[in-house]
């Protein structure tokens, strides 16, 4: 057990790609956490997807031992956090377990949208913040301008910001000294009842559920019986340890320390993030303040391409849920696609990551329906239902009004691209709240409907600004809107997987785009096929797939023309009958291509 005055718990926060994980690498190297042979880039990004995309998805923790210039040895508990807006719940959880933050800002790019969002999370958690200017070795670095920007935009003193280069290791020693001098030590009482906060949990195939804890009071030892306050479950602790960054078992964890415990727990569902763990013999009476549960904002359905894979998909989702508590799912059926699951995600990147992990780690071929958001449908009888799937929309005659979620988005963009971004936001029914300048960059604050953002807003934002714009958003409110459900009919049969909810002003153009796309995807049959988009009983767009024609007159050579006419009439009657009773099989490839449509 370490003396409280010699412990520092801190998180590294920054915008995407400003060098959080690289700085964590240098700190691990400096403190001798790994030998040079074991070092690799982005040590803490353990998932393949994290390494390939160069982003952090899961917050990771590591315990380092550092001997300061004053000769004292300190224990540093470092948490590397994600920078992407979809994973901000990971950031808020990490911050709750720490007393201070290192704010990393790229000295070439300055303050970005996510820098702001993460700093506000740290200020809400009453953190002491140490600003760090990274990439100081680049020619484009402008440390003085960026310091001014930190003071102007964020409002914290940046006069003693530490210039570093996480790539070369320059200035990392100064950062470690600043952590020891400027961050407060944790508080806690070793004599009190045990109170440990459950920060994260994930499934390990050998050890069962592993739980990341931050001990507030008391001592957590191996062999103890612990109780989870939220559900009253009691477990025997098998192992207590720390990440250094390798798993290192220890005898006990005292106040202010971070580490892991295993207790032969079978499912992560039993270990709620934010729960309080206490001693079963001498339990704490009050729980620690937990975390706000993460609320899914984007919903999409996942179906296996081969119906025989349904059971595999169910098992895979259950396993994935073990490591990602923010993702929710429930079974659903579709006439066109068979059995599948309706899943809730925190954003489009989260959806992409989950889909990629299912395909890669569990070897599944999946069809993903178009993403939609949660609408609140108020009916004439005064009741309100939450609509997750457009196919479940009640009959329009029973609906009084529909509300949709709006977000408050902060966009930072260089001045020359401002016009294009303003046009994009206006096209998406955005309302401008404010427009200010931070140096040569404009800071826009907009209210936007979430269903306009989930399609391809982020891609369009990046292409309009050549990749220079950065976006951060938070949920704002629900508002009444003129929304309609657009159904897609193929041969007069509705295809529920392709239906979507849109604003009345954009319903026709979106419906026409899907019909045109399907026309090129559905194979021709022996009869004509109509593809239609409809709002209620009103058809708003139509395309036709022309019929294949068999040459029935091929065997007629010579003779009277009435013989040919008779055969053609017979064919015509047959086609009419086929159109009435014929079934159009839409191939899976057509679904996949139709559902991949953005607004192009």
Coordinates of C-alpha atoms in Angstrom, one line a residue:
X1 CA 0.0 0.0 0.0
X2 CA 1.4 3.4 -1.0
X3 CA 1.3 6.6 1.1
X4 CA -1.5 8.9 -0.3
X5 CA 0.9 11.9 -0.6
X6 CA 2.9 9.9 -3.2
X7 CA 0.1 8.9 -5.5
X8 CA -1.1 11.0 -8.5
X9 CA -4.1 9.9 -10.6
X10 CA -4.5 11.7 -13.9
X11 CA -6.1 11.3 -17.3
X12 CA -4.7 12.5 -20.7
X13 CA -7.4 14.4 -22.6
X14 CA -7.1 15.9 -26.1
X15 CA -8.7 16.1 -29.5
X16 CA -8.3 13.2 -31.9
X17 CA -4.7 12.8 -33.2
X18 CA -3.2 15.4 -30.9
X19 CA -0.8 12.7 -29.4
X20 CA -2.4 11.3 -26.3
X21 CA -1.4 7.7 -26.8
X22 CA 2.1 8.6 -28.0
X23 CA 2.7 10.7 -24.9
X24 CA 1.5 7.7 -22.8
X25 CA 4.1 5.5 -24.6
X26 CA 6.9 8.0 -23.8
X27 CA 5.8 8.1 -20.1
X28 CA 5.8 4.3 -19.9
X29 CA 9.3 4.3 -21.5
X30 CA 10.7 7.0 -19.1
X31 CA 9.3 5.2 -16.0
X32 CA 10.6 1.8 -17.1
X33 CA 7.1 0.2 -17.4
X34 CA 8.3 -1.9 -20.3
X35 CA 11.7 -2.9 -21.7
X36 CA 12.7 -1.4 -25.1
X37 CA 12.1 -4.9 -26.6
X38 CA 8.5 -5.0 -25.3
X39 CA 7.7 -1.4 -26.4
X40 CA 5.6 -0.9 -29.5
X41 CA 3.8 2.2 -30.8
X42 CA 0.5 2.9 -29.0
X43 CA 1.1 0.3 -26.3
X44 CA -2.3 1.0 -24.7
X45 CA -4.3 0.6 -27.9
X46 CA -4.8 -3.1 -27.6
X47 CA -7.6 -3.8 -30.2
X48 CA -6.7 -4.4 -33.8
X49 CA -9.2 -1.8 -34.9
X50 CA -7.6 0.8 -32.6
X51 CA -4.2 0.1 -34.1
X52 CA -5.4 0.1 -37.7
X53 CA -7.5 3.3 -37.5
X54 CA -5.0 5.0 -35.2
X55 CA -7.7 5.9 -32.7
X56 CA -8.4 5.0 -29.1
X57 CA -11.8 3.4 -28.4
X58 CA -11.5 2.1 -24.9
X59 CA -9.9 4.1 -22.1
X60 CA -6.9 2.2 -20.7
X61 CA -5.0 2.6 -17.4
X62 CA -1.4 2.0 -16.4
X63 CA 0.5 2.3 -13.1
X64 CA 4.0 3.8 -13.3
X65 CA 6.7 4.4 -10.7
X66 CA 8.6 7.7 -11.0
X67 CA 11.5 9.0 -9.0
X68 CA 11.2 12.8 -8.9
X69 CA 14.1 15.3 -8.7
X70 CA 13.4 15.7 -5.0
X71 CA 14.4 12.1 -4.6
X72 CA 10.9 10.9 -3.6
X73 CA 9.3 8.0 -5.5
X74 CA 5.8 8.5 -6.7
X75 CA 3.1 6.2 -8.1
X76 CA 1.5 7.6 -11.2
X77 CA -1.8 6.1 -12.3
X78 CA -2.3 7.2 -16.0
X79 CA -5.5 6.9 -18.0
X80 CA -5.3 7.2 -21.8
X81 CA -8.8 8.4 -23.0
X82 CA -10.4 8.4 -26.5
X83 CA -10.7 11.7 -28.4
X84 CA -13.7 10.9 -30.6
X85 CA -17.1 12.4 -29.8
X86 CA -18.8 9.0 -29.8
X87 CA -16.7 7.8 -26.9
X88 CA -17.0 10.8 -24.6
X89 CA -18.8 8.6 -22.0
X90 CA -15.5 6.7 -21.7
X91 CA -13.7 10.0 -21.1
X92 CA -16.2 11.1 -18.4
X93 CA -15.8 7.7 -16.6
X94 CA -12.0 8.0 -16.6
X95 CA -12.1 11.6 -15.3
X96 CA -14.3 10.5 -12.3
X97 CA -11.5 8.2 -11.2
X98 CA -8.8 10.9 -11.3
X99 CA -7.9 14.2 -9.6
X100 CA -6.1 15.9 -12.5
X101 CA -5.8 16.0 -16.2
X102 CA -3.0 16.6 -18.8
X103 CA -4.6 18.7 -21.5
X104 CA -2.6 17.9 -24.7
X105 CA -3.0 20.5 -27.5
X106 CA -1.3 20.2 -30.9
X107 CA 1.0 23.2 -31.3
X108 CA 0.4 23.2 -35.1
X109 CA -3.4 23.0 -35.1
X110 CA -4.4 24.6 -31.8
X111 CA -7.7 24.1 -29.9
X112 CA -10.2 21.9 -31.7
X113 CA -13.9 21.1 -30.9
X114 CA -13.1 17.9 -29.0
X115 CA -10.4 19.7 -26.9
X116 CA -13.2 22.0 -25.7
X117 CA -15.6 19.2 -24.9
X118 CA -13.1 17.2 -23.0
X119 CA -11.8 20.2 -21.0
X120 CA -15.4 21.0 -19.9
X121 CA -15.8 17.4 -18.8
X122 CA -12.6 17.8 -16.7
X123 CA -13.7 21.1 -15.2
X124 CA -17.0 19.5 -14.3
X125 CA -15.1 16.8 -12.4
X126 CA -13.2 19.6 -10.5
X127 CA -9.8 18.6 -12.0
X128 CA -6.5 20.5 -11.8
X129 CA -5.5 20.9 -15.4
X130 CA -1.9 21.0 -16.7
X131 CA -1.7 22.2 -20.4
X132 CA 0.8 20.6 -22.6
X133 CA 1.8 21.7 -26.1
X134 CA 2.7 18.7 -28.3
X135 CA 4.4 18.5 -31.7
X136 CA 6.7 21.4 -30.8
X137 CA 9.4 19.9 -33.1
X138 CA 7.4 20.5 -36.3
X139 CA 8.2 23.6 -38.4
X140 CA 4.5 24.6 -38.4
X141 CA 4.3 24.8 -34.6
X142 CA 3.2 28.1 -33.2
X143 CA 3.4 27.7 -29.4
X144 CA 2.7 31.4 -28.6
X145 CA -0.4 31.6 -30.8
X146 CA -1.7 28.3 -29.3
X147 CA -1.1 29.5 -25.7
X148 CA -3.2 32.6 -26.5
X149 CA -5.9 30.5 -28.0
X150 CA -6.1 28.2 -25.0
X151 CA -6.5 31.3 -22.8
X152 CA -9.1 32.9 -25.1
X153 CA -11.2 29.9 -26.1
X154 CA -11.0 27.7 -22.9
X155 CA -10.2 30.4 -20.4
X156 CA -7.5 28.6 -18.4
X157 CA -4.0 30.0 -17.7
X158 CA -1.6 28.7 -20.3
X159 CA 1.5 30.8 -19.4
X160 CA 3.2 27.7 -17.9
X161 CA 2.1 25.2 -20.6
X162 CA 4.8 22.6 -21.1
X163 CA 6.3 22.4 -24.7
X164 CA 7.0 18.8 -25.6
X165 CA 7.4 16.4 -28.5
X166 CA 5.8 13.1 -27.7
X167 CA 7.3 11.5 -30.8
X168 CA 10.9 12.3 -29.9
X169 CA 10.4 12.3 -26.1
X170 CA 11.5 15.9 -25.7
X171 CA 10.1 17.6 -22.6
X172 CA 8.4 14.4 -21.2
X173 CA 10.6 14.7 -18.0
X174 CA 9.1 18.1 -17.4
X175 CA 5.6 16.7 -17.7
X176 CA 6.3 14.1 -15.1
X177 CA 7.7 16.7 -12.7
X178 CA 4.7 18.9 -13.3
X179 CA 2.4 16.0 -12.5
X180 CA 4.1 15.5 -9.1
X181 CA 4.2 19.3 -8.3
X182 CA 1.0 20.6 -9.7
X183 CA -1.6 17.9 -9.3
X184 CA -3.2 17.2 -5.9
X185 CA -2.8 13.8 -4.2
X186 CA -6.0 11.7 -3.7
X187 CA -7.8 11.7 -0.4
X188 CA -9.1 8.7 1.5
X189 CA -9.1 6.8 4.8
X190 CA -7.5 3.3 5.1
X191 CA -9.4 2.6 8.4
X192 CA -12.9 3.3 7.0
X193 CA -15.2 0.7 5.4
X194 CA -14.1 -0.3 1.9
X195 CA -15.5 1.8 -0.9
X196 CA -14.2 1.1 -4.4
X197 CA -15.6 2.6 -7.6
X198 CA -16.2 0.3 -10.5
X199 CA -14.7 2.3 -13.4
X200 CA -14.8 -0.3 -16.2
X201 CA -15.3 -4.1 -16.7
X202 CA -14.5 -6.4 -19.6
X203 CA -14.3 -10.2 -20.2
X204 CA -11.1 -12.1 -20.2
X205 CA -11.4 -15.7 -21.5
X206 CA -9.0 -17.1 -18.8
X207 CA -9.9 -15.0 -15.7
X208 CA -13.6 -14.3 -16.3
X209 CA -14.8 -10.7 -15.8
X210 CA -12.0 -8.3 -15.0
X211 CA -13.0 -5.1 -13.0
X212 CA -11.1 -1.9 -13.1
X213 CA -11.5 -0.2 -9.7
X214 CA -10.5 3.1 -8.0
X215 CA -10.4 2.6 -4.2
X216 CA -11.7 5.6 -2.3
X217 CA -11.7 4.3 1.3
X218 CA -10.6 1.1 3.0
X219 CA -8.3 -1.6 1.7
X220 CA -9.2 -4.2 -1.0
X221 CA -7.4 -7.5 -0.5
X222 CA -7.2 -10.9 -2.2
X223 CA -9.4 -13.5 -0.5
X224 CA -12.0 -10.9 0.7
X225 CA -15.7 -11.3 0.2
X226 CA -16.9 -8.2 -1.6
X227 CA -20.5 -7.0 -2.2
X228 CA -21.8 -4.9 -5.2
X229 CA -24.2 -2.3 -3.8
X230 CA -26.4 -2.0 -6.9
X231 CA -27.5 -5.6 -7.0
X232 CA -26.3 -7.0 -3.6
X233 CA -24.2 -9.8 -5.3
X234 CA -21.4 -11.2 -3.2
X235 CA -18.2 -12.6 -4.7
X236 CA -14.9 -13.9 -3.4
X237 CA -11.9 -11.9 -4.7
X238 CA -9.4 -14.3 -6.5
X239 CA -6.8 -11.8 -7.5
X240 CA -6.0 -8.1 -7.0
X241 CA -3.4 -6.4 -9.2
X242 CA -2.3 -3.4 -11.2
X243 CA -1.4 -2.7 -14.9
X244 CA 2.2 -1.8 -15.3
X245 CA 1.1 -2.1 -18.3
X246 CA 1.4 -5.9 -17.9
X247 CA -0.9 -7.5 -15.4
X248 CA 0.9 -7.5 -12.1
X249 CA -0.8 -9.1 -9.1
X250 CA -0.4 -7.3 -5.7
X251 CA -1.5 -8.2 -2.1
X252 CA -3.8 -5.2 -1.6
X253 CA -5.0 -1.8 -3.0
X254 CA -5.4 1.1 -0.6
X255 CA -7.1 4.5 -0.8
X256 CA -6.4 6.5 -3.9
X257 CA -5.0 3.5 -5.8
X258 CA -6.3 2.1 -9.1
X259 CA -6.1 -1.5 -10.2
X260 CA -8.1 -4.6 -11.1
X261 CA -9.8 -7.4 -9.4
X262 CA -11.1 -10.8 -10.6
X263 CA -13.7 -12.8 -8.7
X264 CA -14.8 -15.6 -11.1
X265 CA -17.7 -13.5 -12.3
X266 CA -19.3 -15.0 -15.4
X267 CA -21.0 -12.1 -17.1
X268 CA -20.2 -8.4 -17.3
X269 CA -24.0 -7.6 -17.0
X270 CA -23.5 -8.3 -13.2
X271 CA -20.9 -5.5 -13.0
X272 CA -22.5 -2.2 -13.6
X273 CA -20.1 0.7 -14.4
X274 CA -20.3 3.3 -11.6
X275 CA -21.3 0.7 -9.0
X276 CA -19.7 0.8 -5.5
X277 CA -17.8 -2.3 -4.3
X278 CA -17.7 -2.8 -0.5
X279 CA -16.6 -5.4 2.1
X280 CA -19.4 -8.0 2.8
X281 CA -18.5 -8.3 6.5
X282 CA -18.3 -4.5 7.1
X283 CA -20.3 -2.9 4.3
X284 CA -20.5 0.8 3.5
X285 CA -23.9 2.3 4.0
X286 CA -23.9 4.9 1.3
X287 CA -22.8 4.3 -2.4
X288 CA -20.4 6.6 -4.2
X289 CA -22.0 8.9 -6.8
X290 CA -22.1 6.7 -10.0
X291 CA -21.9 7.8 -13.6
X292 CA -24.8 8.8 -15.9
X293 CA -25.7 5.8 -17.9
X294 CA -24.8 6.1 -21.6
X295 CA -27.9 6.7 -23.8
X296 CA -27.9 5.3 -27.3
X297 CA -28.8 7.9 -29.9
X298 CA -28.5 6.0 -33.2
X299 CA -30.4 2.8 -33.9
X300 CA -29.8 0.3 -36.7
X301 CA -30.8 -3.3 -37.4
X302 CA -28.2 -6.0 -38.0
X303 CA -29.3 -9.1 -39.9
X304 CA -27.1 -12.1 -40.9
X305 CA -26.7 -12.5 -44.7
X306 CA -27.2 -16.3 -44.2
X307 CA -30.3 -17.0 -42.0
X308 CA -28.5 -20.0 -40.5
X309 CA -26.0 -17.6 -38.8
X310 CA -28.7 -16.1 -36.5
X311 CA -27.7 -18.1 -33.4
X312 CA -24.0 -17.1 -34.1
X313 CA -25.0 -13.5 -34.3
X314 CA -26.9 -13.7 -31.0
X315 CA -23.9 -15.3 -29.2
X316 CA -21.5 -12.7 -30.8
X317 CA -23.6 -9.8 -29.7
X318 CA -23.8 -11.2 -26.1
X319 CA -19.9 -11.5 -26.1
X320 CA -19.4 -8.1 -27.5
X321 CA -21.8 -6.6 -24.9
X322 CA -19.4 -8.1 -22.3
X323 CA -16.7 -5.6 -23.4
X324 CA -18.9 -2.7 -24.4
X325 CA -21.7 -1.8 -21.9
X326 CA -22.8 1.2 -23.9
X327 CA -24.2 -0.9 -26.7
X328 CA -27.8 -2.3 -26.5
X329 CA -29.7 -4.7 -28.6
X330 CA -33.1 -6.6 -28.8
X331 CA -34.4 -9.2 -31.3
X332 CA -36.5 -8.2 -34.3
X333 CA -37.9 -9.8 -37.4
X334 CA -38.3 -8.4 -40.9
X335 CA -40.4 -9.8 -43.7
X336 CA -37.6 -9.2 -46.2
X337 CA -34.5 -9.9 -44.1
X338 CA -35.7 -12.6 -41.6
X339 CA -34.5 -12.6 -38.0
X340 CA -32.0 -10.1 -36.7
X341 CA -31.4 -7.6 -33.9
X342 CA -32.2 -3.9 -33.4
X343 CA -29.2 -2.3 -31.9
X344 CA -28.6 1.1 -30.2
X345 CA -25.3 3.0 -30.6
X346 CA -23.7 6.2 -29.3
X347 CA -23.0 7.5 -32.8
X348 CA -22.0 6.6 -36.3
X349 CA -18.4 5.7 -35.5
X350 CA -19.6 3.5 -32.7
X351 CA -22.0 1.7 -35.1
X352 CA -19.1 1.2 -37.6
X353 CA -16.7 -0.1 -35.0
X354 CA -19.3 -2.6 -33.6
X355 CA -20.2 -3.8 -37.1
X356 CA -16.5 -4.2 -38.0
X357 CA -15.7 -6.1 -34.7
X358 CA -18.6 -8.5 -35.4
X359 CA -17.4 -9.2 -38.9
X360 CA -13.8 -9.5 -38.0
X361 CA -13.7 -11.1 -34.5
X362 CA -16.7 -13.4 -35.1
X363 CA -16.5 -14.0 -38.8
X364 CA -20.1 -12.9 -39.6
X365 CA -21.5 -11.5 -42.9
X366 CA -24.1 -8.8 -41.9
X367 CA -26.6 -6.5 -43.5
X368 CA -27.0 -3.2 -41.6
X369 CA -30.2 -1.2 -42.2
X370 CA -30.1 2.6 -42.6
X371 CA -29.4 4.3 -39.2
X372 CA -32.3 6.1 -37.5
X373 CA -32.8 8.0 -34.3
X374 CA -35.4 7.8 -31.5
X375 CA -38.6 9.7 -32.3
X376 CA -41.3 10.5 -29.7
X377 CA -44.7 9.9 -31.3
X378 CA -47.6 11.5 -29.4
X379 CA -50.9 9.8 -30.2
X380 CA -54.4 11.3 -30.3
X381 CA -55.4 9.5 -27.1
X382 CA -52.7 11.4 -25.1
X383 CA -50.2 8.5 -24.9
X384 CA -46.5 8.8 -26.1
X385 CA -44.4 6.0 -27.6
X386 CA -40.7 6.0 -28.4
X387 CA -40.1 5.0 -32.0
X388 CA -36.8 3.1 -32.6
X389 CA -37.7 1.5 -35.9
X390 CA -39.5 3.3 -38.8
X391 CA -41.4 0.1 -39.6
X392 CA -43.3 0.4 -36.3
X393 CA -44.7 3.8 -37.0
X394 CA -48.5 3.8 -36.1
X395 CA -51.2 4.8 -38.6
X396 CA -51.0 8.5 -39.4
X397 CA -54.6 9.0 -38.4
X398 CA -53.8 8.1 -34.8
X399 CA -50.8 10.5 -34.5
X400 CA -51.2 13.9 -33.0
X401 CA -47.6 15.1 -33.5
X402 CA -44.0 13.7 -33.7
X403 CA -41.0 15.1 -31.9
X404 CA -37.4 14.5 -33.0
X405 CA -34.1 14.9 -31.2
X406 CA -32.0 18.0 -31.8
X407 CA -28.3 18.4 -31.0
X408 CA -26.1 21.4 -30.2
X409 CA -23.1 21.2 -32.4
X410 CA -19.8 23.1 -32.1
X411 CA -17.8 23.3 -35.3
X412 CA -14.3 24.8 -35.5
X413 CA -13.3 25.6 -39.1
X414 CA -10.7 27.8 -40.9
X415 CA -12.1 31.0 -42.3
X416 CA -11.9 30.1 -46.0
X417 CA -14.2 27.1 -45.7
X418 CA -16.8 28.9 -43.6
X419 CA -19.3 29.6 -46.5
X420 CA -19.5 25.9 -47.4
X421 CA -20.1 24.8 -43.8
X422 CA -22.8 27.4 -43.3
X423 CA -24.5 26.2 -46.5
X424 CA -24.3 22.6 -45.3
X425 CA -25.8 23.4 -41.9
X426 CA -28.6 25.4 -43.5
X427 CA -29.4 22.5 -46.0
X428 CA -29.7 20.2 -42.9
X429 CA -32.3 22.5 -41.3
X430 CA -29.7 23.9 -38.9
X431 CA -30.3 27.0 -36.8
X432 CA -27.3 29.2 -36.1
X433 CA -26.8 30.2 -32.4
X434 CA -23.5 32.0 -32.5
X435 CA -20.4 32.6 -34.7
X436 CA -17.2 33.8 -33.0
X437 CA -13.6 33.8 -34.0
X438 CA -10.6 32.2 -32.3
X439 CA -7.6 33.5 -34.2
X440 CA -8.1 32.8 -37.9
X441 CA -10.7 30.0 -37.2
X442 CA -14.4 30.4 -36.9
X443 CA -16.3 28.7 -34.1
X444 CA -19.8 28.0 -35.1
X445 CA -22.5 26.8 -32.7
X446 CA -25.5 25.3 -34.4
X447 CA -28.7 23.5 -33.4
X448 CA -29.3 20.6 -35.8
X449 CA -31.8 17.7 -36.0
X450 CA -30.0 14.5 -35.2
X451 CA -31.5 12.5 -38.1
X452 CA -29.9 14.9 -40.5
X453 CA -26.5 14.3 -38.9
X454 CA -26.5 10.5 -38.7
X455 CA -26.6 10.0 -42.4
X456 CA -23.4 11.5 -43.9
X457 CA -23.1 14.9 -42.2
X458 CA -19.6 14.1 -40.8
X459 CA -18.3 13.0 -44.3
X460 CA -19.8 16.1 -46.0
X461 CA -18.3 18.3 -43.3
X462 CA -14.8 16.8 -43.8
X463 CA -15.0 17.0 -47.6
X464 CA -16.3 20.6 -47.6
X465 CA -13.5 21.7 -45.3
X466 CA -10.8 19.4 -46.8
X467 CA -10.5 17.7 -43.5
X468 CA -9.8 20.9 -41.4
X469 CA -13.2 21.2 -39.6
X470 CA -13.7 19.5 -36.3
X471 CA -17.1 18.7 -34.8
X472 CA -18.4 18.1 -31.3
X473 CA -22.0 17.7 -30.2
X474 CA -24.3 17.0 -27.3
X475 CA -28.0 16.2 -27.1
X476 CA -30.1 19.3 -26.7
X477 CA -33.9 18.7 -26.7
X478 CA -36.8 17.1 -28.5
X479 CA -38.9 19.3 -30.8
X480 CA -42.1 18.9 -32.7
X481 CA -41.4 18.5 -36.5
X482 CA -43.3 17.8 -39.7
X483 CA -42.1 14.2 -40.1
X484 CA -43.4 11.5 -42.3
X485 CA -42.7 7.8 -42.8
X486 CA -41.7 7.0 -46.4
X487 CA -42.4 3.3 -47.4
X488 CA -40.7 1.7 -50.3
X489 CA -43.0 -0.7 -52.4
X490 CA -41.7 -3.3 -54.8
X491 CA -44.4 -4.7 -57.0
X492 CA -47.0 -3.1 -54.6
X493 CA -45.5 -5.0 -51.7
X494 CA -43.9 -2.8 -48.9
X495 CA -40.3 -3.6 -48.0
X496 CA -40.1 -2.8 -44.3
X497 CA -36.3 -2.8 -44.2
X498 CA -36.1 0.1 -46.6
X499 CA -38.7 2.4 -45.0
X500 CA -37.4 5.5 -43.3
X501 CA -38.6 8.6 -41.5
X502 CA -37.8 12.0 -43.0
X503 CA -38.9 15.6 -42.9
X504 CA -41.7 16.3 -45.3
X505 CA -39.6 18.8 -47.3
X506 CA -36.9 16.1 -48.0
X507 CA -39.1 13.0 -48.2
X508 CA -39.6 13.2 -52.0
X509 CA -36.0 13.6 -53.0
X510 CA -34.8 10.8 -50.6
X511 CA -37.6 8.5 -51.8
X512 CA -36.7 9.2 -55.5
X513 CA -33.0 8.5 -54.8
X514 CA -33.8 5.0 -53.3
X515 CA -36.2 4.1 -56.2
X516 CA -33.5 5.1 -58.8
X517 CA -30.9 3.1 -56.9
X518 CA -33.2 0.0 -56.6
X519 CA -34.0 0.2 -60.3
X520 CA -30.4 -0.6 -61.1
X521 CA -30.1 -3.3 -58.5
X522 CA -33.2 -5.5 -58.9
X523 CA -32.8 -8.1 -61.6
X524 CA -35.3 -8.1 -64.5
X525 CA -38.1 -10.6 -64.3
X526 CA -40.5 -11.9 -67.0
X527 CA -42.9 -9.2 -66.0
X528 CA -42.7 -5.5 -65.4
X529 CA -41.8 -4.4 -61.8
X530 CA -42.9 -1.1 -60.3
X531 CA -40.7 0.4 -57.5
X532 CA -42.5 3.1 -55.6
X533 CA -41.9 5.4 -52.7
X534 CA -45.1 6.3 -50.8
X535 CA -46.2 8.5 -47.8
X536 CA -49.3 6.8 -46.5
X537 CA -51.4 6.1 -49.6
X538 CA -49.8 8.8 -51.8
X539 CA -47.1 7.7 -54.2
X540 CA -44.3 10.3 -54.4
X541 CA -41.8 8.6 -56.7
X542 CA -41.8 5.7 -59.1
X543 CA -39.4 3.7 -61.3
X544 CA -40.1 0.7 -63.5
X545 CA -37.9 -2.3 -64.2
X546 CA -38.8 -3.4 -67.7
X547 CA -39.7 -7.1 -68.4
X548 CA -37.5 -9.7 -70.0
X549 CA -39.1 -11.0 -73.2
X550 CA -39.0 -14.5 -74.4
X551 CA -39.1 -14.9 -78.2
X552 CA -42.2 -17.1 -78.5
X553 CA -42.5 -16.6 -82.3
X554 CA -39.0 -18.2 -82.9
X555 CA -40.5 -21.5 -84.0
X556 CA -42.9 -19.9 -86.6
X557 CA -41.3 -19.8 -90.0
X558 CA -43.5 -18.7 -92.9
X559 CA -47.2 -19.3 -92.8
X560 CA -50.0 -16.9 -91.9
X561 CA -49.3 -13.8 -89.6
X562 CA -52.3 -14.8 -87.4
X563 CA -50.2 -17.8 -86.0
X564 CA -47.6 -15.3 -84.6
X565 CA -50.4 -13.0 -83.3
X566 CA -52.0 -15.8 -81.4
X567 CA -48.8 -16.8 -79.7
X568 CA -48.1 -13.1 -78.7
X569 CA -51.6 -12.7 -77.3
X570 CA -51.1 -15.9 -75.2
X571 CA -47.8 -14.5 -73.9
X572 CA -49.4 -11.2 -73.0
X573 CA -52.1 -12.9 -70.9
X574 CA -49.4 -14.9 -69.2
X575 CA -47.5 -11.8 -68.3
X576 CA -50.6 -10.1 -66.9
X577 CA -51.2 -13.2 -64.7
X578 CA -47.6 -13.2 -63.6
X579 CA -47.7 -9.5 -62.6
X580 CA -50.7 -10.3 -60.3
X581 CA -49.2 -13.4 -58.6
X582 CA -45.5 -13.1 -59.3
X583 CA -43.1 -12.7 -56.3
X584 CA -40.1 -10.4 -56.7
X585 CA -37.1 -11.8 -54.9
X586 CA -34.8 -8.9 -54.0
X587 CA -31.3 -10.3 -53.8
X588 CA -29.2 -9.6 -50.7
X589 CA -26.7 -7.7 -52.7
X590 CA -29.4 -5.3 -53.8
X591 CA -30.3 -4.7 -50.1
X592 CA -26.7 -4.1 -49.1
X593 CA -26.2 -1.6 -51.9
X594 CA -29.5 0.2 -51.3
X595 CA -28.9 0.6 -47.6
X596 CA -25.4 1.9 -48.2
X597 CA -26.9 5.1 -49.7
X598 CA -25.8 8.4 -48.3
X599 CA -27.5 11.4 -49.8
X600 CA -25.4 11.2 -53.0

